[in-house]
mmCIF file with all atom_site columns, C-alpha atoms in Angstrom:
data_model
loop_
_atom_site.group_PDB
_atom_site.id
_atom_site.type_symbol
_atom_site.label_atom_id
_atom_site.label_alt_id
_atom_site.label_comp_id
_atom_site.label_asym_id
_atom_site.label_entity_id
_atom_site.label_seq_id
_atom_site.pdbx_PDB_ins_code
_atom_site.Cartn_x
_atom_site.Cartn_y
_atom_site.Cartn_z
_atom_site.occupancy
_atom_site.B_iso_or_equiv
_atom_site.pdbx_formal_charge
_atom_site.auth_seq_id
_atom_site.auth_comp_id
_atom_site.auth_asym_id
_atom_site.auth_atom_id
_atom_site.pdbx_PDB_model_num
ATOM 1   C CA . UNK C 1 1   ? 112.300 118.180 107.413 1.00 42.00 ? 76  UNK C CA 1
ATOM 2   C CA . UNK C 1 2   ? 110.904 115.705 108.598 1.00 53.00 ? 77  UNK C CA 1
ATOM 3   C CA . UNK C 1 3   ? 110.152 112.210 106.606 1.00 52.00 ? 78  UNK C CA 1
ATOM 4   C CA . UNK C 1 4   ? 106.076 113.696 106.671 1.00 48.00 ? 79  UNK C CA 1
ATOM 5   C CA . UNK C 1 5   ? 106.926 116.462 105.028 1.00 53.00 ? 80  UNK C CA 1
ATOM 6   C CA . UNK C 1 6   ? 109.154 114.964 102.186 1.00 51.00 ? 81  UNK C CA 1
ATOM 7   C CA . UNK C 1 7   ? 106.089 112.532 101.491 1.00 54.00 ? 82  UNK C CA 1
ATOM 8   C CA . UNK C 1 8   ? 103.763 115.709 101.548 1.00 50.00 ? 83  UNK C CA 1
ATOM 9   C CA . UNK C 1 9   ? 105.801 117.347 99.411  1.00 51.00 ? 84  UNK C CA 1
ATOM 10  C CA . UNK C 1 10  ? 105.542 115.102 96.560  1.00 56.00 ? 85  UNK C CA 1
ATOM 11  C CA . UNK C 1 11  ? 101.562 115.108 95.795  1.00 72.00 ? 86  UNK C CA 1
ATOM 12  C CA . UNK C 1 12  ? 101.423 111.166 95.579  1.00 87.00 ? 87  UNK C CA 1
ATOM 13  C CA . UNK C 1 13  ? 98.814  111.252 98.808  1.00 91.00 ? 88  UNK C CA 1
ATOM 14  C CA . UNK C 1 14  ? 95.668  112.158 99.487  1.00 92.00 ? 89  UNK C CA 1
ATOM 15  C CA . UNK C 1 15  ? 94.758  114.647 102.539 1.00 94.00 ? 90  UNK C CA 1
ATOM 16  C CA . UNK C 1 16  ? 93.666  111.733 104.514 1.00 94.00 ? 91  UNK C CA 1
ATOM 17  C CA . UNK C 1 17  ? 96.458  109.634 104.238 1.00 95.00 ? 92  UNK C CA 1
ATOM 18  C CA . UNK C 1 18  ? 98.860  112.653 104.697 1.00 95.00 ? 93  UNK C CA 1
ATOM 19  C CA . UNK C 1 19  ? 96.868  113.730 107.742 1.00 95.00 ? 94  UNK C CA 1
ATOM 20  C CA . UNK C 1 20  ? 97.320  110.195 109.212 1.00 95.00 ? 95  UNK C CA 1
ATOM 21  C CA . UNK C 1 21  ? 100.785 110.100 108.488 1.00 96.00 ? 96  UNK C CA 1
ATOM 22  C CA . UNK C 1 22  ? 101.317 113.429 110.209 1.00 95.00 ? 97  UNK C CA 1
ATOM 23  C CA . UNK C 1 23  ? 99.250  112.146 113.359 1.00 95.00 ? 98  UNK C CA 1
ATOM 24  C CA . UNK C 1 24  ? 101.711 108.982 113.086 1.00 95.00 ? 99  UNK C CA 1
ATOM 25  C CA . UNK C 1 25  ? 104.486 110.543 112.423 1.00 95.00 ? 100 UNK C CA 1
ATOM 26  C CA . UNK C 1 26  ? 103.912 113.318 115.731 1.00 95.00 ? 101 UNK C CA 1
ATOM 27  C CA . UNK C 1 27  ? 102.517 110.924 118.310 1.00 95.00 ? 102 UNK C CA 1
ATOM 28  C CA . UNK C 1 28  ? 103.901 107.669 117.346 1.00 93.00 ? 103 UNK C CA 1
ATOM 29  C CA . UNK C 1 29  ? 102.472 103.925 117.024 1.00 93.00 ? 104 UNK C CA 1
ATOM 30  C CA . UNK C 1 30  ? 99.060  102.914 118.947 1.00 93.00 ? 105 UNK C CA 1
ATOM 31  C CA . UNK C 1 31  ? 100.711 101.339 121.501 1.00 92.00 ? 106 UNK C CA 1
ATOM 32  C CA . UNK C 1 32  ? 102.641 104.683 122.111 1.00 92.00 ? 107 UNK C CA 1
ATOM 33  C CA . UNK C 1 33  ? 100.814 106.642 125.348 1.00 92.00 ? 108 UNK C CA 1
ATOM 34  C CA . UNK C 1 34  ? 101.486 109.414 123.512 1.00 93.00 ? 109 UNK C CA 1
ATOM 35  C CA . UNK C 1 35  ? 99.380  108.309 120.758 1.00 92.00 ? 110 UNK C CA 1
ATOM 36  C CA . UNK C 1 36  ? 96.459  107.014 123.211 1.00 91.00 ? 111 UNK C CA 1
ATOM 37  C CA . UNK C 1 37  ? 96.448  110.420 124.785 1.00 93.00 ? 112 UNK C CA 1
ATOM 38  C CA . UNK C 1 38  ? 96.452  112.140 121.482 1.00 93.00 ? 113 UNK C CA 1
ATOM 39  C CA . UNK C 1 39  ? 93.631  109.823 119.787 1.00 92.00 ? 114 UNK C CA 1
ATOM 40  C CA . UNK C 1 40  ? 91.560  111.015 122.830 1.00 92.00 ? 115 UNK C CA 1
ATOM 41  C CA . UNK C 1 41  ? 92.140  114.270 122.481 1.00 93.00 ? 116 UNK C CA 1
ATOM 42  C CA . UNK C 1 42  ? 90.706  114.012 118.836 1.00 92.00 ? 117 UNK C CA 1
ATOM 43  C CA . UNK C 1 43  ? 87.501  116.018 118.272 1.00 92.00 ? 118 UNK C CA 1
ATOM 44  C CA . UNK C 1 44  ? 84.938  114.192 116.910 1.00 90.00 ? 119 UNK C CA 1
ATOM 45  C CA . UNK C 1 45  ? 83.792  110.360 116.078 1.00 92.00 ? 120 UNK C CA 1
ATOM 46  C CA . UNK C 1 46  ? 84.748  111.048 112.397 1.00 93.00 ? 121 UNK C CA 1
ATOM 47  C CA . UNK C 1 47  ? 88.269  112.150 112.857 1.00 92.00 ? 122 UNK C CA 1
ATOM 48  C CA . UNK C 1 48  ? 89.148  109.270 114.823 1.00 92.00 ? 123 UNK C CA 1
ATOM 49  C CA . UNK C 1 49  ? 87.756  106.823 112.637 1.00 93.00 ? 124 UNK C CA 1
ATOM 50  C CA . UNK C 1 50  ? 89.839  108.677 110.151 1.00 93.00 ? 125 UNK C CA 1
ATOM 51  C CA . UNK C 1 51  ? 92.986  108.110 112.261 1.00 93.00 ? 126 UNK C CA 1
ATOM 52  C CA . UNK C 1 52  ? 92.242  104.238 113.652 1.00 92.00 ? 127 UNK C CA 1
ATOM 53  C CA . UNK C 1 53  ? 90.606  102.934 111.171 1.00 94.00 ? 128 UNK C CA 1
ATOM 54  C CA . UNK C 1 54  ? 90.273  102.184 107.499 1.00 95.00 ? 129 UNK C CA 1
ATOM 55  C CA . UNK C 1 55  ? 87.014  101.900 105.985 1.00 95.00 ? 130 UNK C CA 1
ATOM 56  C CA . UNK C 1 56  ? 88.136  100.247 102.324 1.00 96.00 ? 131 UNK C CA 1
ATOM 57  C CA . UNK C 1 57  ? 90.459  97.444  104.458 1.00 97.00 ? 132 UNK C CA 1
ATOM 58  C CA . UNK C 1 58  ? 87.104  96.541  106.215 1.00 97.00 ? 133 UNK C CA 1
ATOM 59  C CA . UNK C 1 59  ? 85.416  95.686  103.447 1.00 97.00 ? 134 UNK C CA 1
ATOM 60  C CA . UNK C 1 60  ? 88.397  94.468  101.057 1.00 96.00 ? 135 UNK C CA 1
ATOM 61  C CA . UNK C 1 61  ? 91.492  93.935  103.504 1.00 93.00 ? 136 UNK C CA 1
ATOM 62  C CA . UNK C 1 62  ? 93.198  91.017  101.853 1.00 95.00 ? 137 UNK C CA 1
ATOM 63  C CA . UNK C 1 63  ? 92.588  92.571  98.226  1.00 97.00 ? 138 UNK C CA 1
ATOM 64  C CA . UNK C 1 64  ? 93.102  96.185  99.490  1.00 97.00 ? 139 UNK C CA 1
ATOM 65  C CA . UNK C 1 65  ? 96.509  95.186  101.640 1.00 96.00 ? 140 UNK C CA 1
ATOM 66  C CA . UNK C 1 66  ? 97.824  93.924  97.940  1.00 96.00 ? 141 UNK C CA 1
ATOM 67  C CA . UNK C 1 67  ? 96.966  97.231  96.286  1.00 96.00 ? 142 UNK C CA 1
ATOM 68  C CA . UNK C 1 68  ? 98.813  99.292  98.626  1.00 96.00 ? 143 UNK C CA 1
ATOM 69  C CA . UNK C 1 69  ? 102.141 97.061  98.615  1.00 95.00 ? 144 UNK C CA 1
ATOM 70  C CA . UNK C 1 70  ? 101.593 95.397  102.013 1.00 96.00 ? 145 UNK C CA 1
ATOM 71  C CA . UNK C 1 71  ? 101.998 92.244  100.937 1.00 96.00 ? 146 UNK C CA 1
ATOM 72  C CA . UNK C 1 72  ? 103.817 90.373  103.466 1.00 96.00 ? 147 UNK C CA 1
ATOM 73  C CA . UNK C 1 73  ? 101.542 91.426  106.238 1.00 96.00 ? 148 UNK C CA 1
ATOM 74  C CA . UNK C 1 74  ? 98.172  90.049  103.787 1.00 97.00 ? 149 UNK C CA 1
ATOM 75  C CA . UNK C 1 75  ? 99.908  87.026  103.489 1.00 97.00 ? 150 UNK C CA 1
ATOM 76  C CA . UNK C 1 76  ? 101.034 86.964  107.135 1.00 97.00 ? 151 UNK C CA 1
ATOM 77  C CA . UNK C 1 77  ? 96.880  87.520  107.994 1.00 97.00 ? 152 UNK C CA 1
ATOM 78  C CA . UNK C 1 78  ? 95.482  85.327  105.164 1.00 97.00 ? 153 UNK C CA 1
ATOM 79  C CA . UNK C 1 79  ? 97.819  82.582  106.859 1.00 97.00 ? 154 UNK C CA 1
ATOM 80  C CA . UNK C 1 80  ? 96.190  83.465  110.568 1.00 97.00 ? 155 UNK C CA 1
ATOM 81  C CA . UNK C 1 81  ? 92.779  83.304  108.900 1.00 97.00 ? 156 UNK C CA 1
ATOM 82  C CA . UNK C 1 82  ? 93.092  80.021  107.115 1.00 97.00 ? 157 UNK C CA 1
ATOM 83  C CA . UNK C 1 83  ? 95.290  78.492  110.292 1.00 97.00 ? 158 UNK C CA 1
ATOM 84  C CA . UNK C 1 84  ? 92.262  79.482  112.480 1.00 97.00 ? 159 UNK C CA 1
ATOM 85  C CA . UNK C 1 85  ? 89.351  78.404  110.444 1.00 95.00 ? 160 UNK C CA 1
ATOM 86  C CA . UNK C 1 86  ? 91.126  74.935  110.137 1.00 96.00 ? 161 UNK C CA 1
ATOM 87  C CA . UNK C 1 87  ? 91.716  74.925  113.602 1.00 96.00 ? 162 UNK C CA 1
ATOM 88  C CA . UNK C 1 88  ? 87.999  75.507  114.578 1.00 96.00 ? 163 UNK C CA 1
ATOM 89  C CA . UNK C 1 89  ? 87.001  72.896  111.704 1.00 95.00 ? 164 UNK C CA 1
ATOM 90  C CA . UNK C 1 90  ? 89.219  70.020  112.916 1.00 96.00 ? 165 UNK C CA 1
ATOM 91  C CA . UNK C 1 91  ? 87.879  71.020  116.662 1.00 96.00 ? 166 UNK C CA 1
ATOM 92  C CA . UNK C 1 92  ? 84.142  71.061  115.987 1.00 95.00 ? 167 UNK C CA 1
ATOM 93  C CA . UNK C 1 93  ? 84.769  67.603  113.170 1.00 94.00 ? 168 UNK C CA 1
ATOM 94  C CA . UNK C 1 94  ? 86.649  65.787  115.887 1.00 96.00 ? 169 UNK C CA 1
ATOM 95  C CA . UNK C 1 95  ? 83.185  66.327  118.124 1.00 95.00 ? 170 UNK C CA 1
ATOM 96  C CA . UNK C 1 96  ? 81.146  65.381  115.197 1.00 94.00 ? 171 UNK C CA 1
ATOM 97  C CA . UNK C 1 97  ? 79.686  68.662  114.425 1.00 93.00 ? 172 UNK C CA 1
ATOM 98  C CA . UNK C 1 98  ? 79.457  71.276  111.854 1.00 91.00 ? 173 UNK C CA 1
ATOM 99  C CA . UNK C 1 99  ? 80.886  74.740  113.064 1.00 90.00 ? 174 UNK C CA 1
ATOM 100 C CA . UNK C 1 100 ? 78.155  76.916  113.977 1.00 93.00 ? 175 UNK C CA 1
ATOM 101 C CA . UNK C 1 101 ? 77.179  79.831  111.250 1.00 94.00 ? 176 UNK C CA 1
ATOM 102 C CA . UNK C 1 102 ? 77.571  82.459  114.140 1.00 96.00 ? 177 UNK C CA 1
ATOM 103 C CA . UNK C 1 103 ? 81.065  81.503  115.063 1.00 95.00 ? 178 UNK C CA 1
ATOM 104 C CA . UNK C 1 104 ? 82.074  82.031  111.516 1.00 94.00 ? 179 UNK C CA 1
ATOM 105 C CA . UNK C 1 105 ? 80.222  85.055  110.930 1.00 96.00 ? 180 UNK C CA 1
ATOM 106 C CA . UNK C 1 106 ? 82.048  86.271  114.023 1.00 96.00 ? 181 UNK C CA 1
ATOM 107 C CA . UNK C 1 107 ? 85.285  85.212  112.722 1.00 96.00 ? 182 UNK C CA 1
ATOM 108 C CA . UNK C 1 108 ? 84.478  86.821  109.668 1.00 96.00 ? 183 UNK C CA 1
ATOM 109 C CA . UNK C 1 109 ? 83.785  90.295  111.660 1.00 97.00 ? 184 UNK C CA 1
ATOM 110 C CA . UNK C 1 110 ? 86.608  90.197  113.781 1.00 96.00 ? 185 UNK C CA 1
ATOM 111 C CA . UNK C 1 111 ? 89.393  89.479  110.657 1.00 97.00 ? 186 UNK C CA 1
ATOM 112 C CA . UNK C 1 112 ? 87.610  92.507  108.957 1.00 97.00 ? 187 UNK C CA 1
ATOM 113 C CA . UNK C 1 113 ? 88.386  94.584  112.245 1.00 96.00 ? 188 UNK C CA 1
ATOM 114 C CA . UNK C 1 114 ? 91.683  93.571  112.500 1.00 96.00 ? 189 UNK C CA 1
ATOM 115 C CA . UNK C 1 115 ? 92.145  94.781  108.613 1.00 97.00 ? 190 UNK C CA 1
ATOM 116 C CA . UNK C 1 116 ? 90.334  98.227  109.175 1.00 96.00 ? 191 UNK C CA 1
ATOM 117 C CA . UNK C 1 117 ? 92.355  98.633  112.189 1.00 95.00 ? 192 UNK C CA 1
ATOM 118 C CA . UNK C 1 118 ? 95.963  97.547  111.141 1.00 95.00 ? 193 UNK C CA 1
ATOM 119 C CA . UNK C 1 119 ? 96.210  98.764  107.423 1.00 96.00 ? 194 UNK C CA 1
ATOM 120 C CA . UNK C 1 120 ? 96.713  103.016 108.119 1.00 96.00 ? 195 UNK C CA 1
ATOM 121 C CA . UNK C 1 121 ? 99.797  102.740 110.482 1.00 96.00 ? 196 UNK C CA 1
ATOM 122 C CA . UNK C 1 122 ? 101.331 99.509  108.352 1.00 96.00 ? 197 UNK C CA 1
ATOM 123 C CA . UNK C 1 123 ? 100.890 101.622 105.101 1.00 96.00 ? 198 UNK C CA 1
ATOM 124 C CA . UNK C 1 124 ? 102.434 104.771 107.295 1.00 96.00 ? 199 UNK C CA 1
ATOM 125 C CA . UNK C 1 125 ? 105.510 102.264 108.241 1.00 95.00 ? 200 UNK C CA 1
ATOM 126 C CA . UNK C 1 126 ? 105.918 101.007 104.672 1.00 96.00 ? 201 UNK C CA 1
ATOM 127 C CA . UNK C 1 127 ? 105.755 104.442 102.874 1.00 95.00 ? 202 UNK C CA 1
ATOM 128 C CA . UNK C 1 128 ? 107.208 107.121 105.498 1.00 94.00 ? 203 UNK C CA 1
ATOM 129 C CA . UNK C 1 129 ? 109.592 105.079 107.497 1.00 94.00 ? 204 UNK C CA 1
ATOM 130 C CA . UNK C 1 130 ? 110.231 102.222 104.670 1.00 95.00 ? 205 UNK C CA 1
ATOM 131 C CA . UNK C 1 131 ? 109.553 99.509  106.950 1.00 93.00 ? 206 UNK C CA 1
ATOM 132 C CA . UNK C 1 132 ? 107.664 96.354  105.701 1.00 92.00 ? 207 UNK C CA 1
ATOM 133 C CA . UNK C 1 133 ? 107.762 93.151  108.093 1.00 94.00 ? 208 UNK C CA 1
ATOM 134 C CA . UNK C 1 134 ? 105.527 90.135  108.249 1.00 96.00 ? 209 UNK C CA 1
ATOM 135 C CA . UNK C 1 135 ? 104.138 91.047  111.709 1.00 95.00 ? 210 UNK C CA 1
ATOM 136 C CA . UNK C 1 136 ? 100.794 92.430  110.474 1.00 94.00 ? 211 UNK C CA 1
ATOM 137 C CA . UNK C 1 137 ? 100.114 93.497  114.349 1.00 93.00 ? 212 UNK C CA 1
ATOM 138 C CA . UNK C 1 138 ? 103.373 95.628  114.784 1.00 92.00 ? 213 UNK C CA 1
ATOM 139 C CA . UNK C 1 139 ? 102.845 98.554  116.682 1.00 90.00 ? 214 UNK C CA 1
ATOM 140 C CA . UNK C 1 140 ? 99.314  97.718  117.514 1.00 88.00 ? 215 UNK C CA 1
ATOM 141 C CA . UNK C 1 141 ? 97.583  97.820  120.967 1.00 79.00 ? 216 UNK C CA 1
ATOM 142 C CA . UNK C 1 142 ? 95.985  94.919  121.958 1.00 68.00 ? 217 UNK C CA 1
#
């Protein structure tokens, strides 16, 4: 019996999470070539979004990761966000300018996308594999 079958037997996870867990269990991490080929073969845009992204994490990333128990990855992401924001503020401050609103909005959107993309696989690692590291980009393809 695979780890995913054990997880499914508990009834603890919704059909969406079970489908995501099955996909990751079968095809590996997003940086695995098998995953990439299987992902391309998925039927329809909705199915690709279901596997690849988490809509709740896009809108409520920092809160949602704490709810899922992914606090290590969340603290690392928050640290990256704060560090990058401070670096941008210092650079523009040294030039005697305020950072452009478009840059701030772009950084916010980029962090939202990163939360959306990393959440499903990170939760799979925690719940199915029992692994929880500080690396928020573990297994991701960039």
